[in-house]
Short mmCIF file of C-alpha atoms in Angstrom, two decimals:
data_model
loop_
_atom_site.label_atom_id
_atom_site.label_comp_id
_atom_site.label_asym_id
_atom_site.label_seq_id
_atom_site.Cartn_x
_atom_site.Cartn_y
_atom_site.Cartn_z
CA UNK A 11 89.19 94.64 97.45
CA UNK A 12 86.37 96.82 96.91
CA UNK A 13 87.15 99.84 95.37
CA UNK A 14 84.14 101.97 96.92
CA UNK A 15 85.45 101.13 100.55
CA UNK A 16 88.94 101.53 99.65
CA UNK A 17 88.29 105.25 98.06
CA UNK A 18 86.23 106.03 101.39
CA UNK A 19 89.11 104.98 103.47
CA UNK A 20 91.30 106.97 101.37
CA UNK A 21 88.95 110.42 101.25
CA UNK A 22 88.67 109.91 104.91
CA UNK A 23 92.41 110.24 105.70
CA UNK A 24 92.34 112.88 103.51
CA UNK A 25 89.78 114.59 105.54
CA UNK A 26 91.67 113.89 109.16
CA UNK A 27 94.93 115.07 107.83
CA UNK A 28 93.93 118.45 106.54
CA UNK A 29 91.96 118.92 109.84
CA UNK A 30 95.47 117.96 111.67
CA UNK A 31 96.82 120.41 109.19
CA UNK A 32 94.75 122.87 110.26
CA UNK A 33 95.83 122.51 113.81
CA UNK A 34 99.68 122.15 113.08
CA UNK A 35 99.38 125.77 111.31
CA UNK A 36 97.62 126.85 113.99
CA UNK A 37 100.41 125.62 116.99
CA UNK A 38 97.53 123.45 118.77
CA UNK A 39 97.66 119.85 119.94
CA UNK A 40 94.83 117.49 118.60
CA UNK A 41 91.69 117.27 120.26
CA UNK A 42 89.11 114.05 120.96
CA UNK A 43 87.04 114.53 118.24
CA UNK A 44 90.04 114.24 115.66
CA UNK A 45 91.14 110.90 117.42
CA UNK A 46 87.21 109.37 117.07
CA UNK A 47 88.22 110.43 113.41
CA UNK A 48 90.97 108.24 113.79
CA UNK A 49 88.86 105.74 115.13
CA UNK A 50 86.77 105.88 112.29
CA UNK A 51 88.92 104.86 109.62
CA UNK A 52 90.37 102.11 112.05
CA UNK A 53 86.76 100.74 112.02
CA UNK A 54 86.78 101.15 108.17
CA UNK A 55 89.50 99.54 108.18
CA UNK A 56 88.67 96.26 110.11
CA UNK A 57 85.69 96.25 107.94
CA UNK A 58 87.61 95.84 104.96
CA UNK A 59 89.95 93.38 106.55
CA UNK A 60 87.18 91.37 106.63
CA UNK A 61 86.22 92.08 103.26
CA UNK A 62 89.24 90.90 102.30
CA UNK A 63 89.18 87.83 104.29
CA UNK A 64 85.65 86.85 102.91
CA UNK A 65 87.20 87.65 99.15
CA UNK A 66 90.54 85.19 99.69
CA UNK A 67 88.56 82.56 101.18
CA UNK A 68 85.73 82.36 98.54
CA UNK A 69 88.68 81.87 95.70
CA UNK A 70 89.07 85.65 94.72
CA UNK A 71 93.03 86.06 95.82
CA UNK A 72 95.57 88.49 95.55
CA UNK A 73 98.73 87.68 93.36
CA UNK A 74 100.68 87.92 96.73
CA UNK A 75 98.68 87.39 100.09
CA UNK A 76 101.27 87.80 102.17
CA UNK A 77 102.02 90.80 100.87
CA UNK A 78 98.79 92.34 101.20
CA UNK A 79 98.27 91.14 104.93
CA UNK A 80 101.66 92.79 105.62
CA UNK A 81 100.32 95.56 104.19
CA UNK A 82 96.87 95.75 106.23
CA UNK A 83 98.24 94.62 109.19
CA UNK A 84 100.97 97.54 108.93
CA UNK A 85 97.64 99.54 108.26
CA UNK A 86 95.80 98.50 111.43
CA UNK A 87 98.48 99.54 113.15
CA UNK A 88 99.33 102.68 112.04
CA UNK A 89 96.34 104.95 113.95
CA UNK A 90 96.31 103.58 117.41
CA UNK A 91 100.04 104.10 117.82
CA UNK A 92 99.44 107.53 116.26
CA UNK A 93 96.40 108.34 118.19
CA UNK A 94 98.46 107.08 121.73
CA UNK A 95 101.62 109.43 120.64
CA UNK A 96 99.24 112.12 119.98
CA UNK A 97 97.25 111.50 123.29
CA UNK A 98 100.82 111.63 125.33
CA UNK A 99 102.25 114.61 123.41
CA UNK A 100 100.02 117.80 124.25
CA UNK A 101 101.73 120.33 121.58
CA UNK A 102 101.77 121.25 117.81
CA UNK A 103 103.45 118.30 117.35
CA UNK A 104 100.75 115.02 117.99
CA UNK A 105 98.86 116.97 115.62
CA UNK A 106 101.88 116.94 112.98
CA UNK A 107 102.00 113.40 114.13
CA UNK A 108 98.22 112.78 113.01
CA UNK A 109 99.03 114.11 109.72
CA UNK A 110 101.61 111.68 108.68
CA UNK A 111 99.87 108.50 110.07
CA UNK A 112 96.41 109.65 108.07
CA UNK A 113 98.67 110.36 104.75
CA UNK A 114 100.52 106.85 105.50
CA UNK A 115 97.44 105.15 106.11
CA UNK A 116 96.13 106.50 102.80
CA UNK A 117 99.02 105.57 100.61
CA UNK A 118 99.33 102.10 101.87
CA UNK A 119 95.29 101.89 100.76
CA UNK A 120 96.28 102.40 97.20
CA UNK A 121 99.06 100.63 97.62
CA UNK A 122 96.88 97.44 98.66
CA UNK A 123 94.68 98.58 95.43
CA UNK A 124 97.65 98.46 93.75
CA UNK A 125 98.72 94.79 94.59
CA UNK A 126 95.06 93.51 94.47
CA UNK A 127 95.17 93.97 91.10
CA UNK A 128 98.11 93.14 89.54
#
């Protein structure tokens, strides 16, 4: 993994959740632009999927691969369910649901940091 991309994944979920935040203190729903925020990191993401695909095929492998794909698959997936509950709900709470998936999203990045390296 590259630590750069990781740590921009990571300051970007940071950045959507306290915008959610912002929202959920204020009692409104989440608008567009928060969900192309979503879709951001998703594409950030993918990127580093690929990353990560290039690194295990060139001989540079985790000490458990399938543990790490569980990991960034579970990672994929996280936004676009968030972003369709969030899209479907129209209150406070799809922006309280934004939130969690962003701060879920970022812990599971260090966590894949985290089992890169050991």
């Amino acid at each position: 993994m590259v630590l750069p991309l990781v740590l921009l994944v990571v300051a970007a979920c940071a950045v959507l959740a306290g915008w959610a935040l912002v929202f959920v203190v204020r009692d409104r729903a989440v608008i567009l632009r928060q969900l192309w925020g979503a879709a951001v990191i998703e594409a950030l993401v993918l990127v580093q999927a690929v990353v990560l695909g290039v690194l295990g095929a060139t001989g540079t492998a985790p000490s458990d691969p399938v543990l790490l794909w569980g990991y960034l698959v579970t990672t994929l997936v996280i936004l676009p369910v968030a972003a369709l509950w969030a899209f479907a709900e129209r209150s406070r709470w799809s922006s309280v649901v934004l939130v969690v998936a962003a701060l879920t999203v970022a812990f599971l990045e260090m966590r894949m940091w985290q089992i890169w390296n050991a």
